[in-house]
Short mmCIF file of C-alpha atoms and ligand atoms in Angstrom, two decimals:
data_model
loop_
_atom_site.label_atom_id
_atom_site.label_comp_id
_atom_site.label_asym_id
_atom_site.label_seq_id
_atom_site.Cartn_x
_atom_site.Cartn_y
_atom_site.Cartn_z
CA UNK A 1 53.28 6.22 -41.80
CA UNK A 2 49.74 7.44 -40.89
CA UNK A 3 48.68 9.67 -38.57
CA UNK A 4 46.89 6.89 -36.79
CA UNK A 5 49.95 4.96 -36.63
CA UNK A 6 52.06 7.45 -36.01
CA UNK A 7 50.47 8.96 -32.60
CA UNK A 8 49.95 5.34 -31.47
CA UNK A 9 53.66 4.40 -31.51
CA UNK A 10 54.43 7.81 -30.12
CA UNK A 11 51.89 6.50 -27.56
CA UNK A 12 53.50 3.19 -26.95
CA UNK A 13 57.24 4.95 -26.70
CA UNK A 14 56.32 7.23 -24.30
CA UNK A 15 54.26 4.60 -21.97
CA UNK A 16 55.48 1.27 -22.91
CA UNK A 17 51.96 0.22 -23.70
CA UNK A 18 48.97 0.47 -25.89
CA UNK A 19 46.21 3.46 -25.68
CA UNK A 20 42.90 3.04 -24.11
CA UNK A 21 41.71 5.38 -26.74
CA UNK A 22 42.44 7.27 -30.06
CA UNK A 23 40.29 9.73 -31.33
CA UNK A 24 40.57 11.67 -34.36
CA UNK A 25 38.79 15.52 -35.02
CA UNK A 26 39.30 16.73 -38.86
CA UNK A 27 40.17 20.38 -39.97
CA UNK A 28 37.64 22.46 -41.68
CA UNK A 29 37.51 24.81 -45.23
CA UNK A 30 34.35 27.07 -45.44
CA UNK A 31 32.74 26.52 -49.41
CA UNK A 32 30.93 29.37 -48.72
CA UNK A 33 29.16 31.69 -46.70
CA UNK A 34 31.99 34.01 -44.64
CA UNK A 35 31.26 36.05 -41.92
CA UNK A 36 27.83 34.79 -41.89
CA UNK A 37 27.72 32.74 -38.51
CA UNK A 38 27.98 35.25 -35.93
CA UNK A 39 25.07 36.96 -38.09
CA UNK A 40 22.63 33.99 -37.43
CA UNK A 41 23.12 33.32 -41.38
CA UNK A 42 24.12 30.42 -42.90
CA UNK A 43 27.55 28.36 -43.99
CA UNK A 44 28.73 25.68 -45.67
CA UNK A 45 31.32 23.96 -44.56
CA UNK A 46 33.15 20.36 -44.80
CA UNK A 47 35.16 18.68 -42.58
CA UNK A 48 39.18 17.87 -44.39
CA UNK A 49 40.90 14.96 -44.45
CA UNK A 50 43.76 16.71 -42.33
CA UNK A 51 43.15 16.12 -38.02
CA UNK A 52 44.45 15.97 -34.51
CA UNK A 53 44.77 13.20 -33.65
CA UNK A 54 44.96 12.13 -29.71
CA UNK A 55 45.89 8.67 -27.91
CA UNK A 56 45.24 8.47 -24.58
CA UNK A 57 45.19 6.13 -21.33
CA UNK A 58 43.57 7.26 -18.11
CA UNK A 59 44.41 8.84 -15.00
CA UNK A 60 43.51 8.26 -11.39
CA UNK A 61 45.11 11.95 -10.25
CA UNK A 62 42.78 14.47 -11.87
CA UNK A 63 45.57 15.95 -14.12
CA UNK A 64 46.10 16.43 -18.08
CA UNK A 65 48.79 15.77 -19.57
CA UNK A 66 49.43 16.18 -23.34
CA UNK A 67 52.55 16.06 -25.07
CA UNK A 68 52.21 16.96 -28.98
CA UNK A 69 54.52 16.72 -31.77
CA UNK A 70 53.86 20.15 -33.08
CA UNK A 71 54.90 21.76 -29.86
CA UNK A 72 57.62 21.97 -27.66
CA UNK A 73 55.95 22.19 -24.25
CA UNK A 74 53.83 19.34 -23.34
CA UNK A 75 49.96 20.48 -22.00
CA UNK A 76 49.70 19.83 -18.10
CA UNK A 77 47.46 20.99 -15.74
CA UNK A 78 45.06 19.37 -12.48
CA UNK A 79 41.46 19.30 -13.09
CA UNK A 80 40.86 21.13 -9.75
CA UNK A 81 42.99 24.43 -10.33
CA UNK A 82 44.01 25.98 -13.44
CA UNK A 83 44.62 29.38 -13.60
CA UNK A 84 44.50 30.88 -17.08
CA UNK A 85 47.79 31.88 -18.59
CA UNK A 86 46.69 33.02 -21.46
CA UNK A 87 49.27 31.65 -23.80
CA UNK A 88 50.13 28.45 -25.78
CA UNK A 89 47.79 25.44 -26.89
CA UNK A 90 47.36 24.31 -23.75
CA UNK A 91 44.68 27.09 -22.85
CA UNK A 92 42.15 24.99 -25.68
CA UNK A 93 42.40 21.72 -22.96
CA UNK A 94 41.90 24.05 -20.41
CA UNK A 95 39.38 25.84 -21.72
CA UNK A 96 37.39 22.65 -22.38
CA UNK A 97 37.85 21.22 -19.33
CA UNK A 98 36.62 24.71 -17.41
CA UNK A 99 33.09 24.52 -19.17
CA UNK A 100 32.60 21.11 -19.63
CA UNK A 101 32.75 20.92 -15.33
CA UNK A 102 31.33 24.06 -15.42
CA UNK A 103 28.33 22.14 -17.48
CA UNK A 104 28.09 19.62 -15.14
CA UNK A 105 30.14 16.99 -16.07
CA UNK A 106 32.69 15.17 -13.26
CA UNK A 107 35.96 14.43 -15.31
CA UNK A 108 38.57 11.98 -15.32
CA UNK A 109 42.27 13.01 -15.72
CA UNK A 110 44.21 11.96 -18.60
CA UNK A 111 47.26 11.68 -20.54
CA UNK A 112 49.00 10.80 -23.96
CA UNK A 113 50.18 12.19 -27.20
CA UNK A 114 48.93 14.50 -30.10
CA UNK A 115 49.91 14.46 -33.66
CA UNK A 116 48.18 16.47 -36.20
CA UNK A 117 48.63 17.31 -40.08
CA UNK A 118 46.68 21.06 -39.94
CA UNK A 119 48.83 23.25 -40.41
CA UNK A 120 48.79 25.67 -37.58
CA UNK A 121 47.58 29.11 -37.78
CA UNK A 122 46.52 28.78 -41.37
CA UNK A 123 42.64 29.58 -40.99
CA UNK A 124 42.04 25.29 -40.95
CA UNK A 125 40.66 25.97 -37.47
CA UNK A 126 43.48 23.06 -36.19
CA UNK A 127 42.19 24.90 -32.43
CA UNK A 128 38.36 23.37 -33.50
CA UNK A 129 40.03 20.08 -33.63
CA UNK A 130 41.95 19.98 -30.50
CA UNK A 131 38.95 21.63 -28.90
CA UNK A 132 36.70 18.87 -30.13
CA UNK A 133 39.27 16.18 -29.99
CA UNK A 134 39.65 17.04 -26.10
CA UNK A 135 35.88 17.09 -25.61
CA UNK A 136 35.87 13.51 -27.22
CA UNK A 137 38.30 11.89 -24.84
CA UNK A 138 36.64 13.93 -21.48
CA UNK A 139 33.33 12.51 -22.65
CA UNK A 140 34.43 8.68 -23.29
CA UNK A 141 36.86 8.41 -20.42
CA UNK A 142 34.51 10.55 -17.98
CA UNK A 143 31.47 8.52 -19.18
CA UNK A 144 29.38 10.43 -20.48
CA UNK A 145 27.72 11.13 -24.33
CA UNK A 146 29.45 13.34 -26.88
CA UNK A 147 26.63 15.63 -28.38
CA UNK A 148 28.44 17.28 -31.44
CA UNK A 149 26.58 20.23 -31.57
CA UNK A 150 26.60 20.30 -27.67
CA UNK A 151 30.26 20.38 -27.44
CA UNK A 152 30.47 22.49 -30.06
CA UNK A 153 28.49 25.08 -28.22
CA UNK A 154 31.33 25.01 -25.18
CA UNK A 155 33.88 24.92 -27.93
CA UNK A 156 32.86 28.04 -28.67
CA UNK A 157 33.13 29.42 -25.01
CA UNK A 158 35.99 28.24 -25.17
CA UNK A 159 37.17 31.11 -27.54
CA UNK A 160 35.08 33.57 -26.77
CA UNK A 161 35.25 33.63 -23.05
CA UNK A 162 38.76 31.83 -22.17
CA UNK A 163 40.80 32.43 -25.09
CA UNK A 164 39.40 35.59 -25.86
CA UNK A 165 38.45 35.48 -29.47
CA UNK A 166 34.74 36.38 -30.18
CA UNK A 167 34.21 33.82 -33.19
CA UNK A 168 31.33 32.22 -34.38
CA UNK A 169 29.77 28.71 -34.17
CA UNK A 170 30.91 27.68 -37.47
CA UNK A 171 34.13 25.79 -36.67
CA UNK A 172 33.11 24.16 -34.03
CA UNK A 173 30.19 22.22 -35.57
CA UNK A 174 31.97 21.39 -38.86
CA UNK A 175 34.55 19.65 -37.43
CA UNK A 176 32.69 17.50 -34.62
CA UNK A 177 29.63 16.97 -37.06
CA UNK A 178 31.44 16.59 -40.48
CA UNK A 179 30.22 14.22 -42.91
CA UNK A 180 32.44 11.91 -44.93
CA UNK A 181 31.57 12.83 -48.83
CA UNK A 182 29.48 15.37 -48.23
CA UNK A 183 30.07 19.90 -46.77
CA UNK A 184 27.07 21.01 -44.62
CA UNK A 185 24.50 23.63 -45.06
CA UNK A 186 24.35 24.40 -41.87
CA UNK A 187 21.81 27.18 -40.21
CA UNK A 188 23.74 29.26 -37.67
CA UNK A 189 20.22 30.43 -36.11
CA UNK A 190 19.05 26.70 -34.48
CA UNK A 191 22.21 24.74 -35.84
CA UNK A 192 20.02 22.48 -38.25
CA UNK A 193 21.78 21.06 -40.95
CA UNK A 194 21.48 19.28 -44.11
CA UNK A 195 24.52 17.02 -46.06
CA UNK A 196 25.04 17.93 -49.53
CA UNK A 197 27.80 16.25 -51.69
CA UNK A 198 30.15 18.05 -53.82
CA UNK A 199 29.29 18.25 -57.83
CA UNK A 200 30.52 14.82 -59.71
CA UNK A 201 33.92 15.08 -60.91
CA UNK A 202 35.01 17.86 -58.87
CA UNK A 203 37.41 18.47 -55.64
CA UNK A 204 38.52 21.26 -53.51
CA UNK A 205 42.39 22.49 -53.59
CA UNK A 206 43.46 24.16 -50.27
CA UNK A 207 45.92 27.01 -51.23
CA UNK A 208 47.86 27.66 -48.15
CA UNK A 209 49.60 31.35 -48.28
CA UNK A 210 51.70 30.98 -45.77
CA UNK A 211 50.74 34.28 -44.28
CA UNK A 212 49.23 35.94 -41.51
CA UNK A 213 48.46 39.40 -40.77
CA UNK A 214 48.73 40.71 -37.14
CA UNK A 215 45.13 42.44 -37.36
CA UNK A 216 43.51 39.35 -37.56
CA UNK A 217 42.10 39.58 -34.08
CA UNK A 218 41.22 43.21 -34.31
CA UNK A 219 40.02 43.29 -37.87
CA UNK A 220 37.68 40.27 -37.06
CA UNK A 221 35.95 42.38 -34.06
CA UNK A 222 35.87 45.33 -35.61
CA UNK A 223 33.98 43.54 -38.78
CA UNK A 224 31.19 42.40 -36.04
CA UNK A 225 30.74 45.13 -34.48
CA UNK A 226 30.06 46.97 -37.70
CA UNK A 227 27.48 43.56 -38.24
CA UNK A 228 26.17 44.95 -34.80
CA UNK A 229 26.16 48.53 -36.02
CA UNK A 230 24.11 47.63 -39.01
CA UNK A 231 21.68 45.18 -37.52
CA UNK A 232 20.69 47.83 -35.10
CA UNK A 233 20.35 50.60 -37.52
CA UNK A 234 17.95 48.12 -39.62
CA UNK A 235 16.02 47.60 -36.50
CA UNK A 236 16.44 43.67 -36.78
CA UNK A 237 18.53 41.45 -34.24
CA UNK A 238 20.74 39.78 -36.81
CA UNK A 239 21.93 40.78 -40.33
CA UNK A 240 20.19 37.44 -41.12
CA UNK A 241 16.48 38.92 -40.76
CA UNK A 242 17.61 41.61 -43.38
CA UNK A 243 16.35 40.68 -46.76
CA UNK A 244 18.07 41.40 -49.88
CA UNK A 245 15.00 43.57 -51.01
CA UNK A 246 14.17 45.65 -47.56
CA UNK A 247 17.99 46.03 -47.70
CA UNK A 248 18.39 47.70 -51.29
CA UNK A 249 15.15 49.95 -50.42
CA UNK A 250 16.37 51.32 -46.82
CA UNK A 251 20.25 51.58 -47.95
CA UNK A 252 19.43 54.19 -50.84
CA UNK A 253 17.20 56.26 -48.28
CA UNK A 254 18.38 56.04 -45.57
CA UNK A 255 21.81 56.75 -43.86
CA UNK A 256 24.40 54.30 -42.25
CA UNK A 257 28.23 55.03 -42.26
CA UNK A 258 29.76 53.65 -45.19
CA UNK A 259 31.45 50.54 -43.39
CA UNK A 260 28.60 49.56 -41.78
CA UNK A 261 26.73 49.65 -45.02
CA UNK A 262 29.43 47.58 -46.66
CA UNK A 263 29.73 45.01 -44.45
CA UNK A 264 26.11 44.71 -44.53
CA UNK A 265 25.86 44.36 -47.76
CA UNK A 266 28.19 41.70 -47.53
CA UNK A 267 26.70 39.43 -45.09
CA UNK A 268 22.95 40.10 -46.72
CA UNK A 269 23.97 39.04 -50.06
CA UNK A 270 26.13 35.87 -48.74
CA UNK A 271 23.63 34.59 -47.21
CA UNK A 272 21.33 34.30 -50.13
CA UNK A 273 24.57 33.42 -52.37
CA UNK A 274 24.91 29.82 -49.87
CA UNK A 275 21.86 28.81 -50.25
CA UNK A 276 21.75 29.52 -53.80
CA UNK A 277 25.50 27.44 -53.67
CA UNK A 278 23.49 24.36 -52.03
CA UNK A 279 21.24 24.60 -54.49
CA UNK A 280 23.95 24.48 -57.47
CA UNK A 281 25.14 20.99 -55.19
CA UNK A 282 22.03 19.80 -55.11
CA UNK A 283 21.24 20.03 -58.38
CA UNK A 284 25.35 19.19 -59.12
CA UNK A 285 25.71 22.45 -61.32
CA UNK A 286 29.82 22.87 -60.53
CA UNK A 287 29.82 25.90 -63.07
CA UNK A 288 26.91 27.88 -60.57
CA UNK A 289 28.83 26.67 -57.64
CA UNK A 290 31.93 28.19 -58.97
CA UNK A 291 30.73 31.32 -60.19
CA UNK A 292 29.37 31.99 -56.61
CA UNK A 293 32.17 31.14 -54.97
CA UNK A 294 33.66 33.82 -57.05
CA UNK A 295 31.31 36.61 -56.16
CA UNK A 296 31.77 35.79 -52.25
CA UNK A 297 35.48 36.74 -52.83
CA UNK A 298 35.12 39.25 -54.61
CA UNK A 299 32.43 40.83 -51.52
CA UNK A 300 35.22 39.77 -49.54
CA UNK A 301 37.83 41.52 -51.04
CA UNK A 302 36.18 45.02 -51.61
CA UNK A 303 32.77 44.84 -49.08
CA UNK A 304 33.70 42.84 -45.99
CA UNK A 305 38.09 43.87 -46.13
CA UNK A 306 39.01 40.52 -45.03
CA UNK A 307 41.07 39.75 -47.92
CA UNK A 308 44.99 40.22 -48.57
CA UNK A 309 47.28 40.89 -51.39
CA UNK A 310 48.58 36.98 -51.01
CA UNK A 311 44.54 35.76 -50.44
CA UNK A 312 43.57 37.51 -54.20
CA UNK A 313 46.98 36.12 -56.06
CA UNK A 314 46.01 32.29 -55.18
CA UNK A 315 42.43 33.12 -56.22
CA UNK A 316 43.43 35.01 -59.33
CA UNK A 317 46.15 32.48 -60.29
CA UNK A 318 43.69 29.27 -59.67
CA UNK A 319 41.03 31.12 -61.87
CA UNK A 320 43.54 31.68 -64.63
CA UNK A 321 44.13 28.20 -64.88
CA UNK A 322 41.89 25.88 -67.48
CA UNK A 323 39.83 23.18 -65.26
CA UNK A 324 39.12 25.52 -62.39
CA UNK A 325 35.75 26.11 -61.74
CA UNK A 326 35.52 29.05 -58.59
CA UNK A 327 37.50 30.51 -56.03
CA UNK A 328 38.11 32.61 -52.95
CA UNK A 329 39.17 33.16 -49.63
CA UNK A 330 38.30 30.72 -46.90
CA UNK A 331 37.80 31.44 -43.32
CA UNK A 332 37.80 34.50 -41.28
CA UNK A 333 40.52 36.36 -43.67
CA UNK A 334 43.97 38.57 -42.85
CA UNK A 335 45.92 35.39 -44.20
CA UNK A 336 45.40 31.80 -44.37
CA UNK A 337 43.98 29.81 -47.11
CA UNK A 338 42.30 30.55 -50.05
CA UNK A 339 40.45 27.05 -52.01
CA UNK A 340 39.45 26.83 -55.53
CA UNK A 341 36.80 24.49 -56.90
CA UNK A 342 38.52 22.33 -59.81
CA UNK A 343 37.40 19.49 -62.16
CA UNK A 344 39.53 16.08 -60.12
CA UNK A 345 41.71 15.25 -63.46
CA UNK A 346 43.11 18.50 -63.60
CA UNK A 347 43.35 19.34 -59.65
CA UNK A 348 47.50 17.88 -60.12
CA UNK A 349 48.34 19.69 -62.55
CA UNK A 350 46.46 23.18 -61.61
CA UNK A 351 48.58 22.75 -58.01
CA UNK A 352 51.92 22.25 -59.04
CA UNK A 353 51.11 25.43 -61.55
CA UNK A 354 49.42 27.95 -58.82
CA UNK A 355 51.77 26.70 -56.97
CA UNK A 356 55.10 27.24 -58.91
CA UNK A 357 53.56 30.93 -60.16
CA UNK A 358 52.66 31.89 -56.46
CA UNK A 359 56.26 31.51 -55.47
CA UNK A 360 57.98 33.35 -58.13
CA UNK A 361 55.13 36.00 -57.35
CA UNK A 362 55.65 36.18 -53.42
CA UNK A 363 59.08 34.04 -53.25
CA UNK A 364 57.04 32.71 -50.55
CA UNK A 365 56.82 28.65 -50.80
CA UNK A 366 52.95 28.25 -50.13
CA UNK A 367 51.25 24.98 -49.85
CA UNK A 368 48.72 23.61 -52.44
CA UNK A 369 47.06 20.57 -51.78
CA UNK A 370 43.92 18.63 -52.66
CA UNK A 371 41.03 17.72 -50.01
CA UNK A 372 38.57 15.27 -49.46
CA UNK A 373 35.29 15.65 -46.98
CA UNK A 374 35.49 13.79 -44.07
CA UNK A 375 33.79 12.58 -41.20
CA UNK A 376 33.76 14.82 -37.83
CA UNK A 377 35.57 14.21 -34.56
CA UNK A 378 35.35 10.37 -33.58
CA UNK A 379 37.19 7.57 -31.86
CA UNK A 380 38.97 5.35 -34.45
C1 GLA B 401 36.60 32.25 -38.26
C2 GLA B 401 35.63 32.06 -37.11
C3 GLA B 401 34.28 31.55 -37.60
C4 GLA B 401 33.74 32.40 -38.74
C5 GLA B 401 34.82 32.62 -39.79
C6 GLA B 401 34.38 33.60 -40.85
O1 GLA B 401 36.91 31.01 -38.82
O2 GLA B 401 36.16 31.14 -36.17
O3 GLA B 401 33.37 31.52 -36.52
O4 GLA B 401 33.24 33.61 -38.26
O5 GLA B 401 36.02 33.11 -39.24
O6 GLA B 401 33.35 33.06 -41.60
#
């Protein structure tokens, strides 16, 4: 059964009656272009054929009430008082609802079921998608227009300044403004964007490690700060107004401490590696596409220290197998996913093999899957 199906029965068992709405608000993998966003740089992006999925009817009380099938506690809480309680995926409703009214906008209570196939936890930002699937039903049931790059903006309040997490816009956008058949080159200075469709013949494979490391959090805020560090020692207000040249000149004269410099370096170079990577899609080179994709990991791995011992295996045992055309860690890093870049009539068989070698490696059962890009949040 689909998804669609699936959270509409769910729907109709619970209430005894149809939805008023369903909306739908994809997962994300990053092609390129890490640690770039809170940097003003660029990304790109595309939206996965995994989602949330919400169906929903109305209330007349002012409350929220979510039950989901990937949790045990159902989400419940009146629009007029919510304290926060800083725990459990209920703070992401919350959280929306705070600075959406705090934007302006009266809301209606609601209530019905979630179902999602992101794995939670896994770097697919599944909290995006409940953030922007939430921001979806407040604006069609309180009446008023959903602005993807708007709600984006107070999805990203949402984790920096009620969940706690000081992320970039990346997320967000990608997965309200995703494009069906195409990632986005998007501009993390004014949020323009441009649609660019993956090289003929080729597909992404999501390699799931089934790990997380507990300094996620931490590692990711210490990694900006050093950003911080380094855009102030360069005298610009982003890493993104650091050129590749004026960077090689200053870094052999003058001094920075060594992380700073490295993480610098990073972010400098990435940026000019994504838009060379849009230009390989443009122009449908896979091969340039890949081999970039490579050198971001590989920055990853020994500049930036996002990477983990499970994150390099998946890329190293993708790249070792014929048909595979780049890879490397996706997301923010400590865990999670890593995707490879593979020619479609060999993406099968290059699975079931990184897949098979990865858990005789690890003895950990990871999970390897093909994506498609897909369209952003909507109602379906
Ligand atoms: C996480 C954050 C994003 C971005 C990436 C790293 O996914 O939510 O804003 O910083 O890490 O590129």
């Amino acid at each position: 059964m689909n998804l669609k199906h699936e959270v509409r029965k769910e729907f109709y068992d619970r209430y005894g009656s149809w939805p008023d709405l369903v909306v739908r608000s994809p997962g994300r993998v990053n092609l390129i272009g890490e640690h770039t966003d809170y940097n003003d740089g660029y990304v790109l992006p595309m939206a996965i054929d995994r989602a949330v999925w919400i169906a929903v009817r109305s209330r007349e009380d002012r409350r929220v009430r979510v039950h989901s099938s990937q949790q045990s506690d159902p989400c419940d809480f009146a629009l007029d008082d919510f304290p926060n309680s800083d725990s459990g995926w209920s703070e992401y409703l919350k959280g929306m609802a705070k600075f959406l009214q705090d934007a302006g906008h009266a809301l209606v209570g609601w209530e019905g079921v979630m179902c999602s196939d992101i794995p939670i936890s896994s770097g697919l930002s599944s909290s995006a998608a409940v953030e922007m699937a939430a921001g979806l039903v407040f604006s069609e049931l309180s009446g008023f227009p959903f602005d993807g790059t708007a709600m984006a903006r107070i999805g990203q309040r949402v984790e920096n300044d009620w969940i706690g997490a000081k992320t970039g816009i990346m997320d967000q956008v990608i997965c309200a403004n995703g494009r069906e058949g195409a990632a986005l080159l998007l501009d993390c200075r004014d949020l323009s964007s441009e649609s660019i469709a993956l090289p003929p013949n080729t597909i992404v494979l999501v390699m799931n490690t089934k790990t997380r490391h507990d300094h996620r959090t931490s590692g990711y805020a210490d990694r900006r700060a050093s950003c911080e560090t380094a855009a102030a020692f360069f005298g610009v207000s982003h890493l993104r107004d650091l050129s590749v040249e004026e960077f090689d000149v200053r870094s052999r004269t003058e001094s920075l401490d060594a992380r700073s410099l490295q993480c610098a370096r990073h972010v400098v170079f990435e940026n000019e590696r994504v838009l060379a990577a849009a230009e390989a899609m443009r122009s449908a080179e896979a091969a340039d596409l890949g081999r970039l994709m490579d050198a971001s990991h590989t920055s990853l791995r020994d500049d930036f220290q996002v990477s983990t011992r499970e994150l390099n295996l998946m890329v190293e045992l993708s790249r070792a197998q014929p048909g595979c055309l780049g890879a490397r860690m996706t997301g923010g890093g400590f865990g999670g996913c890593a995707i490879a870049l593979v020619q479609t009539a060999k993406a099968e068989e290059i699975a079931s093999t990184v897949s098979a070698n990865y858990q005789s490696a690890t003895q950990i059962t990871p999970d390897v899957f093909t994506t498609r890009p897909s369209c952003g949040t909507s109602v379906v």
